[in-house]
mmCIF file of C-alpha atoms in Angstrom:
data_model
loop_
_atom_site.group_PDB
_atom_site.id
_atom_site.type_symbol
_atom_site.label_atom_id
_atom_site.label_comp_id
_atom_site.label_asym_id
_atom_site.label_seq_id
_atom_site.Cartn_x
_atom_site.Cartn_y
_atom_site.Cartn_z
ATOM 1 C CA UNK D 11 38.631 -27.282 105.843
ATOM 2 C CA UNK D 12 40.627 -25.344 103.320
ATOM 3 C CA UNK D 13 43.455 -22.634 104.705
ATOM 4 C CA UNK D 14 40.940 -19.505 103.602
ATOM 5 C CA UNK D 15 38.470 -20.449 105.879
ATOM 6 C CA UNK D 16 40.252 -20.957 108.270
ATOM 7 C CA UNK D 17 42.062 -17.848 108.464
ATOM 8 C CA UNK D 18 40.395 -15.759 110.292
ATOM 9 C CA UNK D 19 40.706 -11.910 109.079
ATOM 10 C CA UNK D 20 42.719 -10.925 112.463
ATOM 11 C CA UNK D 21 41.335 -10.764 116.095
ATOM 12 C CA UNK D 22 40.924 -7.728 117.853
ATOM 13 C CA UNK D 23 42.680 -6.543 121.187
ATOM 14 C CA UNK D 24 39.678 -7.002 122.607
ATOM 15 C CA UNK D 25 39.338 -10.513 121.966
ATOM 16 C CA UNK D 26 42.889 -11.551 122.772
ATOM 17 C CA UNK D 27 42.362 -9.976 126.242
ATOM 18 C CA UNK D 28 39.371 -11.844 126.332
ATOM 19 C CA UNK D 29 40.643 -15.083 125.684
ATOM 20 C CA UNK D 30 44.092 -14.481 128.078
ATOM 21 C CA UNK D 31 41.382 -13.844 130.864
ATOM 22 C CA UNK D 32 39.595 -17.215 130.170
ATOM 23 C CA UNK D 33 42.796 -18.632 129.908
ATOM 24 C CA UNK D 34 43.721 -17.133 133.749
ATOM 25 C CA UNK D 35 40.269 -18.273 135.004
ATOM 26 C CA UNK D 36 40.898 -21.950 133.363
ATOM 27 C CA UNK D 37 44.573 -21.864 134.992
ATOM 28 C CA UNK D 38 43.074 -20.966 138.703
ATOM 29 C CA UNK D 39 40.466 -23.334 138.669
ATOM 30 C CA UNK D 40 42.782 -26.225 138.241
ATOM 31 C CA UNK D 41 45.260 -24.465 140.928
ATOM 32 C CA UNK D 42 42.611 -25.135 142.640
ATOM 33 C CA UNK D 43 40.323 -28.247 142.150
ATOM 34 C CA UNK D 44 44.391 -30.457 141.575
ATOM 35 C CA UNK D 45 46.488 -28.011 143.876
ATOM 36 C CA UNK D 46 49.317 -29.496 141.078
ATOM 37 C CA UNK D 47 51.414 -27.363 138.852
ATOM 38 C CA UNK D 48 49.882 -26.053 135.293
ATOM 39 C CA UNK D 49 51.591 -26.535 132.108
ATOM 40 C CA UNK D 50 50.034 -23.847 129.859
ATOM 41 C CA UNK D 51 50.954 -24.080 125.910
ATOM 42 C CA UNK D 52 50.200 -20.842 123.656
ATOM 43 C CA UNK D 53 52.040 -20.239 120.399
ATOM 44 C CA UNK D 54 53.744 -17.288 119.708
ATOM 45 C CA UNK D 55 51.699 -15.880 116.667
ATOM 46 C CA UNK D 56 52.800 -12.138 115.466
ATOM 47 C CA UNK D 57 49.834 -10.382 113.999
ATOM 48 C CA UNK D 58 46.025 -10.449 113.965
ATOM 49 C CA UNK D 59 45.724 -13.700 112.514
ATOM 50 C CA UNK D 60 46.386 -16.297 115.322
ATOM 51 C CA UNK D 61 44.410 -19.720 114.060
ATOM 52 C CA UNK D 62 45.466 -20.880 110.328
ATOM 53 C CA UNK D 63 46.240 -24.180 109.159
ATOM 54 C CA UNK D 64 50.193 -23.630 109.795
ATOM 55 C CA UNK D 65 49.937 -22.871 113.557
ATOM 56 C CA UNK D 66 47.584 -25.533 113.980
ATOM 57 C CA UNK D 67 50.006 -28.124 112.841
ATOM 58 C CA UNK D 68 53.021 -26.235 114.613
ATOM 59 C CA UNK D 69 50.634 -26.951 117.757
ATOM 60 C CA UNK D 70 49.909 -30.466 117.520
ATOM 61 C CA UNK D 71 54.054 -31.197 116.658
ATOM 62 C CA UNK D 72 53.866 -28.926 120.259
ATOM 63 C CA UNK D 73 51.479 -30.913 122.126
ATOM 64 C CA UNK D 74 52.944 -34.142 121.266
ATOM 65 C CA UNK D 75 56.602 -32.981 122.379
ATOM 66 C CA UNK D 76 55.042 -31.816 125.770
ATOM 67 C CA UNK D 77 52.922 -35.461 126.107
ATOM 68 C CA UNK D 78 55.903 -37.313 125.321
ATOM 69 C CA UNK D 79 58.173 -34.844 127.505
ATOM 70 C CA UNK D 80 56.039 -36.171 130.601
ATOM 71 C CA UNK D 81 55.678 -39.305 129.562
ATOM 72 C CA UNK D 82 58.878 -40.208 129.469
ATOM 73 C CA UNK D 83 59.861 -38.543 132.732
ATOM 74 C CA UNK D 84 56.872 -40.600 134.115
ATOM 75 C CA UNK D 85 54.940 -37.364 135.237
ATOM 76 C CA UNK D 86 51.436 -37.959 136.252
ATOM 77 C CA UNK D 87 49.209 -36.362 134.407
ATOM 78 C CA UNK D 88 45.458 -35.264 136.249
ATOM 79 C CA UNK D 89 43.867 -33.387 133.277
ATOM 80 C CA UNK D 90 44.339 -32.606 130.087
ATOM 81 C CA UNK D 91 42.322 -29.798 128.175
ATOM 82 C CA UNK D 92 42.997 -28.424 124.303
ATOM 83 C CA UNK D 93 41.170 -25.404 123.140
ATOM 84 C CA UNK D 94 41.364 -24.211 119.522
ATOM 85 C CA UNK D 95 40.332 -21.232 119.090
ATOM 86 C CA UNK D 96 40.272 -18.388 116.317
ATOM 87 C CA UNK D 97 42.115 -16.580 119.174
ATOM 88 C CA UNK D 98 45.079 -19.145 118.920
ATOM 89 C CA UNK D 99 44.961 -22.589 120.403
ATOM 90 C CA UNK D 100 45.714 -23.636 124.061
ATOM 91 C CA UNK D 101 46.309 -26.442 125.717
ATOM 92 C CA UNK D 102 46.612 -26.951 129.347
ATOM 93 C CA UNK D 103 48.025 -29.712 131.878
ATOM 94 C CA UNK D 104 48.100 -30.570 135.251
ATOM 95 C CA UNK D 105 50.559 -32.285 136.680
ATOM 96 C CA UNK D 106 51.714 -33.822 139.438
ATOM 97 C CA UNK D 107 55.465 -32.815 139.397
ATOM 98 C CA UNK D 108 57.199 -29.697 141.020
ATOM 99 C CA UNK D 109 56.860 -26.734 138.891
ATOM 100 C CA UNK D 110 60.302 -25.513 138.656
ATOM 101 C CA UNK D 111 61.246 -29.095 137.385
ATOM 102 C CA UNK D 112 58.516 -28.891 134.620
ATOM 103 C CA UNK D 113 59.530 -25.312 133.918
ATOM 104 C CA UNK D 114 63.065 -26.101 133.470
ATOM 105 C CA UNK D 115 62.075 -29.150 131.438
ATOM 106 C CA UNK D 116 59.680 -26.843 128.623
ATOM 107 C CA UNK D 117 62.334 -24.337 128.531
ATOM 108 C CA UNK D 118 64.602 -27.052 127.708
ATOM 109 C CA UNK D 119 62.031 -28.095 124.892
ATOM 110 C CA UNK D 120 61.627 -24.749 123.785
ATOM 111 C CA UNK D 121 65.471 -24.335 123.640
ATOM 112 C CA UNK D 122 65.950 -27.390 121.722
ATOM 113 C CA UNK D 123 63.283 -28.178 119.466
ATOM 114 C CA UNK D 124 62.961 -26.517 115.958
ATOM 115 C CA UNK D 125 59.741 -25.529 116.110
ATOM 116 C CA UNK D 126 60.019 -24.327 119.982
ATOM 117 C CA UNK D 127 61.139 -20.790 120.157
ATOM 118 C CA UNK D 128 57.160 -20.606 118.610
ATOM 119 C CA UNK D 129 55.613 -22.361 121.629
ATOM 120 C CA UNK D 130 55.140 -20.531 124.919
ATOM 121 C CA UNK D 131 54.509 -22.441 128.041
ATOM 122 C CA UNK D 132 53.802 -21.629 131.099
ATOM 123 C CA UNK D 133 53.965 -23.301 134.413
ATOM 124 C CA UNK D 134 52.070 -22.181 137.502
ATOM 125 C CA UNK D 135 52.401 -23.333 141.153
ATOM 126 C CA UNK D 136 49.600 -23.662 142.885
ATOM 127 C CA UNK D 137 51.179 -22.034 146.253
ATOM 128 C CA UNK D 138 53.948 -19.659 144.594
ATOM 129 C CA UNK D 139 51.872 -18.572 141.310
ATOM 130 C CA UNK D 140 54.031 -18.177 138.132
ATOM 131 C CA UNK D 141 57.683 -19.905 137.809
ATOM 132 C CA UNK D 142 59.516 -17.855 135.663
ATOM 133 C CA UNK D 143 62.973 -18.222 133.481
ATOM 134 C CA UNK D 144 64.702 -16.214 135.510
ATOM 135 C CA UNK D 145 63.651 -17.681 139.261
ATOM 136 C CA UNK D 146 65.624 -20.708 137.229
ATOM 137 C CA UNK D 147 68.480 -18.655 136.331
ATOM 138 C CA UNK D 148 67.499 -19.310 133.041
ATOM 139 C CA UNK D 149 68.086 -16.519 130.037
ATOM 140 C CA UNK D 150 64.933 -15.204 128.771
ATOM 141 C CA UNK D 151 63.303 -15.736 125.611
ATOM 142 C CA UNK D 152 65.676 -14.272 122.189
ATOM 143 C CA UNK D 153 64.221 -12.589 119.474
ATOM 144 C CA UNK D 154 63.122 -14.597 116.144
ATOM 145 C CA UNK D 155 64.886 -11.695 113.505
ATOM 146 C CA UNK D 156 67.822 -10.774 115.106
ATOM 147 C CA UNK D 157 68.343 -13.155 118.834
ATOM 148 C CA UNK D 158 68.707 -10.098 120.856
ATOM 149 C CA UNK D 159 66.412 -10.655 124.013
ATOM 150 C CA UNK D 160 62.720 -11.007 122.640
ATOM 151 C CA UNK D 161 61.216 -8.263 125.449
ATOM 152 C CA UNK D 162 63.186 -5.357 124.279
ATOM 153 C CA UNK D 163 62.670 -6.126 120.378
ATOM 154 C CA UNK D 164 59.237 -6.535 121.331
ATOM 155 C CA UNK D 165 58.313 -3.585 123.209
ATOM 156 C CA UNK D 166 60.559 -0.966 120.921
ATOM 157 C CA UNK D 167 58.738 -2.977 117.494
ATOM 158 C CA UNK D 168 62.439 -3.216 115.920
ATOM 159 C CA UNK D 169 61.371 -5.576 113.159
ATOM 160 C CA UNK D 170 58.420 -4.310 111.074
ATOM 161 C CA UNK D 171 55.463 -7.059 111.600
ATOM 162 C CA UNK D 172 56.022 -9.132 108.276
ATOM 163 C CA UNK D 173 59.798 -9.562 108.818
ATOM 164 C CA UNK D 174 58.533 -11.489 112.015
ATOM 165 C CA UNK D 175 55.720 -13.309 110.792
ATOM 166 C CA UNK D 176 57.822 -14.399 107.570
ATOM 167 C CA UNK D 177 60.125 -16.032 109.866
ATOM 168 C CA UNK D 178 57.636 -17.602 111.636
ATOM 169 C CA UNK D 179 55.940 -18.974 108.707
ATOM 170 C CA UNK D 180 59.712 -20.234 107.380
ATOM 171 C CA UNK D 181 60.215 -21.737 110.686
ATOM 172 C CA UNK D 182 57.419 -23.918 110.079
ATOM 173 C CA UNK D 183 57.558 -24.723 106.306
ATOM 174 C CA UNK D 184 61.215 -25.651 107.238
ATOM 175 C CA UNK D 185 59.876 -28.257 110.078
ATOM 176 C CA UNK D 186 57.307 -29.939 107.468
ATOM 177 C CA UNK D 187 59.728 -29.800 104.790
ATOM 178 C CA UNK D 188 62.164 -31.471 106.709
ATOM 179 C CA UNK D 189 61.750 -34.708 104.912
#
């Protein structure tokens, strides 16, 4: 399928809450049917246009880091699920580990791989509901244009929307150019 068509012309705010509430309603009903931890994987996507050739190769480098991540900490692994969607693609895990060990472990990924300060994953406990950066004592997420901390860049719209989705799209080209 060539890039055009799959660029979709941009989602509306509509949509994207849409999707984050099927994403919620996917997330519970694990909590519940496992009563395990959920790894959740978004990408960070600035702008309308959230599925496109580019972040669907950014997400498959990301789902392989986060199989192998568990693999090779022998984490058991109940369900797997991966969703793409012209709101973005998701992917979901449960696992059988404690959630502020396979927080800790993501943020680590995110920290560390090239491509990671563009994945966003989440990990819910089934009995204490979101584990956070900070109940880790972990610094939150920096900002892609300048590293100041990502929330306050965010909110206040510092950097105009293609100064952000430039460097998105160079983080990636740099990660498949690598070779």
């Amino acid at each position: 399928m060539s890039e055009a068509l799959l660029e979709h012309e941009g989602i509306t705010l509509e949509a994207l809450l849409e999707a984050k509430e099927n994403r919620a309603r996917r997330q519970h009903d694990w909590l519940v049917r496992h009563r395990q931890p959920v790894l959740s994987l978004t990408l960070v996507t600035p702008g309308p246009v959230k599925d496109s050739i580019r972040y669907r190769n950014c997400m498959a480098v990301a789902l392989q880091a986060c199989d192998q991540l568990l693999w090779q900490r022998h984490w058991p692994v109940l369900e797997r699920k991966v969703l793409w969607l012209p709101t973005g693609a998701e992917a979901m895990w449960s696992v059988a580990h404690a959630a502020s060990e396979l927080k800790a472990a993501t943020v680590e990924l995110e920290q560390t791989h090239p491509l990671g300060r563009l994945w966003d994953a989440d990990v819910i406990c089934p009995e204490s509901g979101p584990v956070g950066r900070s109940s880790l004592d972990m610094a939150g997420r920096r900002c892609l244009v300048c590293n100041e901390p990502a929330h306050a860049c965010s909110r206040s719209r510092r950097h105009p929307l293609d100064e952000v989705t430039q460097r998105v799209e160079r983080l990636i080209d740099g990660w498949f150019a690598r070779d």
